[in-house]
């Protein structure tokens, strides 16, 4: 992560890029952070996480395993269908401290001309602010 302060969307994109485009793991990590898993273990089922992230249940389970392998979260079983998850903020800061991977295209960072065409274009006739 660079020396200056980054916005939430920029941090999200950096996490996504540094997790090699693993959208599921990024979404699950952010859902845990949204539930304050940086401060205390969050008790939640993978099915509930799937509902929050709009991902499949098994996709979320595999993402949780990958996040644990990366050292970004720790978990423990609470009941048969629920776990307690905590985000290791030191590991997340370490992930963000390294240089971005070298590649030609970084989602969210590299401009895509085709997407610029999707910006709404206001026609002059629609602007009535100077009408008399």
PDB file of C-alpha atoms in Angstrom:
ATOM      1  CA  UNK A   1       0.000   0.000   0.000  1.00  0.00           C
ATOM      2  CA  UNK A   2       1.400   3.358  -0.896  1.00  0.00           C
ATOM      3  CA  UNK A   3       2.405   5.928   1.685  1.00  0.00           C
ATOM      4  CA  UNK A   4      -0.672   8.101   1.161  1.00  0.00           C
ATOM      5  CA  UNK A   5      -4.161   7.392   2.434  1.00  0.00           C
ATOM      6  CA  UNK A   6      -6.281   5.233   0.165  1.00  0.00           C
ATOM      7  CA  UNK A   7     -10.048   5.287  -0.134  1.00  0.00           C
ATOM      8  CA  UNK A   8     -12.137   2.245   0.710  1.00  0.00           C
ATOM      9  CA  UNK A   9     -12.701   1.387  -2.993  1.00  0.00           C
ATOM     10  CA  UNK A  10      -8.954   1.664  -3.662  1.00  0.00           C
ATOM     11  CA  UNK A  11      -8.146  -0.647  -0.755  1.00  0.00           C
ATOM     12  CA  UNK A  12     -10.782  -3.096  -1.978  1.00  0.00           C
ATOM     13  CA  UNK A  13      -9.224  -3.111  -5.446  1.00  0.00           C
ATOM     14  CA  UNK A  14      -5.742  -3.568  -4.013  1.00  0.00           C
ATOM     15  CA  UNK A  15      -6.899  -6.540  -1.925  1.00  0.00           C
ATOM     16  CA  UNK A  16      -8.535  -8.038  -5.022  1.00  0.00           C
ATOM     17  CA  UNK A  17      -5.385  -7.586  -7.099  1.00  0.00           C
ATOM     18  CA  UNK A  18      -3.066  -8.905  -4.388  1.00  0.00           C
ATOM     19  CA  UNK A  19      -5.286 -11.971  -3.979  1.00  0.00           C
ATOM     20  CA  UNK A  20      -4.757 -12.641  -7.692  1.00  0.00           C
ATOM     21  CA  UNK A  21      -8.252 -11.570  -8.662  1.00  0.00           C
ATOM     22  CA  UNK A  22      -9.917 -13.909  -6.159  1.00  0.00           C
ATOM     23  CA  UNK A  23     -13.267 -12.124  -6.019  1.00  0.00           C
ATOM     24  CA  UNK A  24     -14.848 -14.671  -3.670  1.00  0.00           C
ATOM     25  CA  UNK A  25     -12.063 -14.378  -1.077  1.00  0.00           C
ATOM     26  CA  UNK A  26     -12.117 -10.584  -1.342  1.00  0.00           C
ATOM     27  CA  UNK A  27     -15.895 -10.458  -0.898  1.00  0.00           C
ATOM     28  CA  UNK A  28     -15.794 -12.801   2.112  1.00  0.00           C
ATOM     29  CA  UNK A  29     -12.945 -10.853   3.724  1.00  0.00           C
ATOM     30  CA  UNK A  30     -14.828  -7.577   3.277  1.00  0.00           C
ATOM     31  CA  UNK A  31     -18.049  -9.119   4.626  1.00  0.00           C
ATOM     32  CA  UNK A  32     -16.162 -10.205   7.754  1.00  0.00           C
ATOM     33  CA  UNK A  33     -14.643  -6.744   8.134  1.00  0.00           C
ATOM     34  CA  UNK A  34     -18.083  -5.184   7.691  1.00  0.00           C
ATOM     35  CA  UNK A  35     -19.178  -7.293  10.672  1.00  0.00           C
ATOM     36  CA  UNK A  36     -16.194  -5.958  12.725  1.00  0.00           C
ATOM     37  CA  UNK A  37     -14.121  -9.160  12.560  1.00  0.00           C
ATOM     38  CA  UNK A  38     -11.034  -6.975  12.923  1.00  0.00           C
ATOM     39  CA  UNK A  39     -11.938  -6.360  16.577  1.00  0.00           C
ATOM     40  CA  UNK A  40     -13.453  -9.612  17.780  1.00  0.00           C
ATOM     41  CA  UNK A  41     -14.310 -13.047  16.444  1.00  0.00           C
ATOM     42  CA  UNK A  42     -17.512 -12.979  14.419  1.00  0.00           C
ATOM     43  CA  UNK A  43     -19.815 -15.972  14.782  1.00  0.00           C
ATOM     44  CA  UNK A  44     -21.412 -16.635  11.417  1.00  0.00           C
ATOM     45  CA  UNK A  45     -22.203 -19.577   9.205  1.00  0.00           C
ATOM     46  CA  UNK A  46     -20.793 -19.938   5.722  1.00  0.00           C
ATOM     47  CA  UNK A  47     -24.408 -19.995   4.487  1.00  0.00           C
ATOM     48  CA  UNK A  48     -25.021 -16.562   6.023  1.00  0.00           C
ATOM     49  CA  UNK A  49     -21.794 -15.294   4.450  1.00  0.00           C
ATOM     50  CA  UNK A  50     -23.017 -16.691   1.133  1.00  0.00           C
ATOM     51  CA  UNK A  51     -26.229 -14.675   1.490  1.00  0.00           C
ATOM     52  CA  UNK A  52     -24.319 -11.472   2.329  1.00  0.00           C
ATOM     53  CA  UNK A  53     -21.890 -11.847  -0.558  1.00  0.00           C
ATOM     54  CA  UNK A  54     -24.364 -13.267  -3.101  1.00  0.00           C
ATOM     55  CA  UNK A  55     -21.991 -16.191  -3.651  1.00  0.00           C
ATOM     56  CA  UNK A  56     -22.640 -19.894  -3.501  1.00  0.00           C
ATOM     57  CA  UNK A  57     -22.255 -21.683  -0.189  1.00  0.00           C
ATOM     58  CA  UNK A  58     -19.397 -23.917  -1.396  1.00  0.00           C
ATOM     59  CA  UNK A  59     -17.705 -20.933  -3.048  1.00  0.00           C
ATOM     60  CA  UNK A  60     -17.703 -19.180   0.333  1.00  0.00           C
ATOM     61  CA  UNK A  61     -16.387 -22.273   2.123  1.00  0.00           C
ATOM     62  CA  UNK A  62     -13.473 -22.537  -0.328  1.00  0.00           C
ATOM     63  CA  UNK A  63     -12.813 -18.783  -0.042  1.00  0.00           C
ATOM     64  CA  UNK A  64     -12.627 -19.094   3.756  1.00  0.00           C
ATOM     65  CA  UNK A  65     -10.059 -21.875   3.385  1.00  0.00           C
ATOM     66  CA  UNK A  66      -7.968 -19.749   0.992  1.00  0.00           C
ATOM     67  CA  UNK A  67      -8.114 -16.767   3.355  1.00  0.00           C
ATOM     68  CA  UNK A  68      -6.891 -18.998   6.189  1.00  0.00           C
ATOM     69  CA  UNK A  69      -4.056 -20.330   4.012  1.00  0.00           C
ATOM     70  CA  UNK A  70      -3.040 -16.722   3.276  1.00  0.00           C
ATOM     71  CA  UNK A  71      -3.086 -16.062   7.027  1.00  0.00           C
ATOM     72  CA  UNK A  72      -5.657 -13.295   6.618  1.00  0.00           C
ATOM     73  CA  UNK A  73      -8.248 -14.904   8.873  1.00  0.00           C
ATOM     74  CA  UNK A  74      -8.315 -17.364  11.729  1.00  0.00           C
ATOM     75  CA  UNK A  75     -11.297 -19.535  12.467  1.00  0.00           C
ATOM     76  CA  UNK A  76     -12.585 -21.960  14.992  1.00  0.00           C
ATOM     77  CA  UNK A  77     -15.639 -24.157  14.950  1.00  0.00           C
ATOM     78  CA  UNK A  78     -18.404 -22.948  17.261  1.00  0.00           C
ATOM     79  CA  UNK A  79     -21.286 -25.246  16.358  1.00  0.00           C
ATOM     80  CA  UNK A  80     -21.741 -27.720  13.555  1.00  0.00           C
ATOM     81  CA  UNK A  81     -22.828 -25.051  11.039  1.00  0.00           C
ATOM     82  CA  UNK A  82     -21.210 -21.954  12.506  1.00  0.00           C
ATOM     83  CA  UNK A  83     -17.670 -20.707  12.817  1.00  0.00           C
ATOM     84  CA  UNK A  84     -16.028 -17.815  14.587  1.00  0.00           C
ATOM     85  CA  UNK A  85     -13.801 -15.784  12.282  1.00  0.00           C
ATOM     86  CA  UNK A  86     -11.344 -13.004  13.024  1.00  0.00           C
ATOM     87  CA  UNK A  87      -9.387 -10.977  10.474  1.00  0.00           C
ATOM     88  CA  UNK A  88      -5.660 -10.676  11.134  1.00  0.00           C
ATOM     89  CA  UNK A  89      -5.159  -6.977  10.426  1.00  0.00           C
ATOM     90  CA  UNK A  90      -1.368  -7.275  10.627  1.00  0.00           C
ATOM     91  CA  UNK A  91      -1.473  -9.896   7.868  1.00  0.00           C
ATOM     92  CA  UNK A  92      -3.812  -7.694   5.814  1.00  0.00           C
ATOM     93  CA  UNK A  93      -1.473  -4.695   6.216  1.00  0.00           C
ATOM     94  CA  UNK A  94       1.443  -6.916   5.190  1.00  0.00           C
ATOM     95  CA  UNK A  95      -0.462  -8.076   2.102  1.00  0.00           C
ATOM     96  CA  UNK A  96      -1.129  -4.465   1.130  1.00  0.00           C
ATOM     97  CA  UNK A  97       2.436  -3.304   1.817  1.00  0.00           C
ATOM     98  CA  UNK A  98       4.075  -5.201  -1.025  1.00  0.00           C
ATOM     99  CA  UNK A  99       4.339  -3.922  -4.571  1.00  0.00           C
ATOM    100  CA  UNK A 100       1.473  -4.554  -6.946  1.00  0.00           C
ATOM    101  CA  UNK A 101       2.082  -7.501  -9.246  1.00  0.00           C
ATOM    102  CA  UNK A 102       3.437  -6.667 -12.666  1.00  0.00           C
ATOM    103  CA  UNK A 103       0.930  -7.185 -15.433  1.00  0.00           C
ATOM    104  CA  UNK A 104      -0.552  -5.327 -18.374  1.00  0.00           C
ATOM    105  CA  UNK A 105      -4.061  -5.110 -16.949  1.00  0.00           C
ATOM    106  CA  UNK A 106      -5.186  -4.463 -13.388  1.00  0.00           C
ATOM    107  CA  UNK A 107      -8.980  -4.474 -12.894  1.00  0.00           C
ATOM    108  CA  UNK A 108     -10.093  -1.128 -11.553  1.00  0.00           C
ATOM    109  CA  UNK A 109      -6.732   0.530 -12.241  1.00  0.00           C
ATOM    110  CA  UNK A 110      -6.314   0.165 -16.004  1.00  0.00           C
ATOM    111  CA  UNK A 111      -8.661   2.404 -18.042  1.00  0.00           C
ATOM    112  CA  UNK A 112     -11.000   0.504 -20.359  1.00  0.00           C
ATOM    113  CA  UNK A 113     -12.174   2.733 -23.240  1.00  0.00           C
ATOM    114  CA  UNK A 114     -15.292   0.621 -23.837  1.00  0.00           C
ATOM    115  CA  UNK A 115     -16.493   1.311 -20.290  1.00  0.00           C
ATOM    116  CA  UNK A 116     -16.140   5.060 -20.794  1.00  0.00           C
ATOM    117  CA  UNK A 117     -18.820   4.751 -23.474  1.00  0.00           C
ATOM    118  CA  UNK A 118     -21.270   3.662 -20.779  1.00  0.00           C
ATOM    119  CA  UNK A 119     -21.085   7.030 -19.012  1.00  0.00           C
ATOM    120  CA  UNK A 120     -24.388   8.887 -19.405  1.00  0.00           C
ATOM    121  CA  UNK A 121     -24.187  11.692 -21.921  1.00  0.00           C
ATOM    122  CA  UNK A 122     -26.376  14.678 -21.196  1.00  0.00           C
ATOM    123  CA  UNK A 123     -27.714  16.245 -24.343  1.00  0.00           C
ATOM    124  CA  UNK A 124     -27.826  20.061 -24.529  1.00  0.00           C
ATOM    125  CA  UNK A 125     -31.628  19.971 -24.943  1.00  0.00           C
ATOM    126  CA  UNK A 126     -31.965  18.267 -21.551  1.00  0.00           C
ATOM    127  CA  UNK A 127     -30.200  21.112 -19.764  1.00  0.00           C
ATOM    128  CA  UNK A 128     -32.863  23.708 -18.970  1.00  0.00           C
ATOM    129  CA  UNK A 129     -30.886  25.694 -16.393  1.00  0.00           C
ATOM    130  CA  UNK A 130     -30.420  28.634 -18.814  1.00  0.00           C
ATOM    131  CA  UNK A 131     -34.003  28.609 -20.126  1.00  0.00           C
ATOM    132  CA  UNK A 132     -35.919  31.872 -19.886  1.00  0.00           C
TER     133      UNK A 132
END
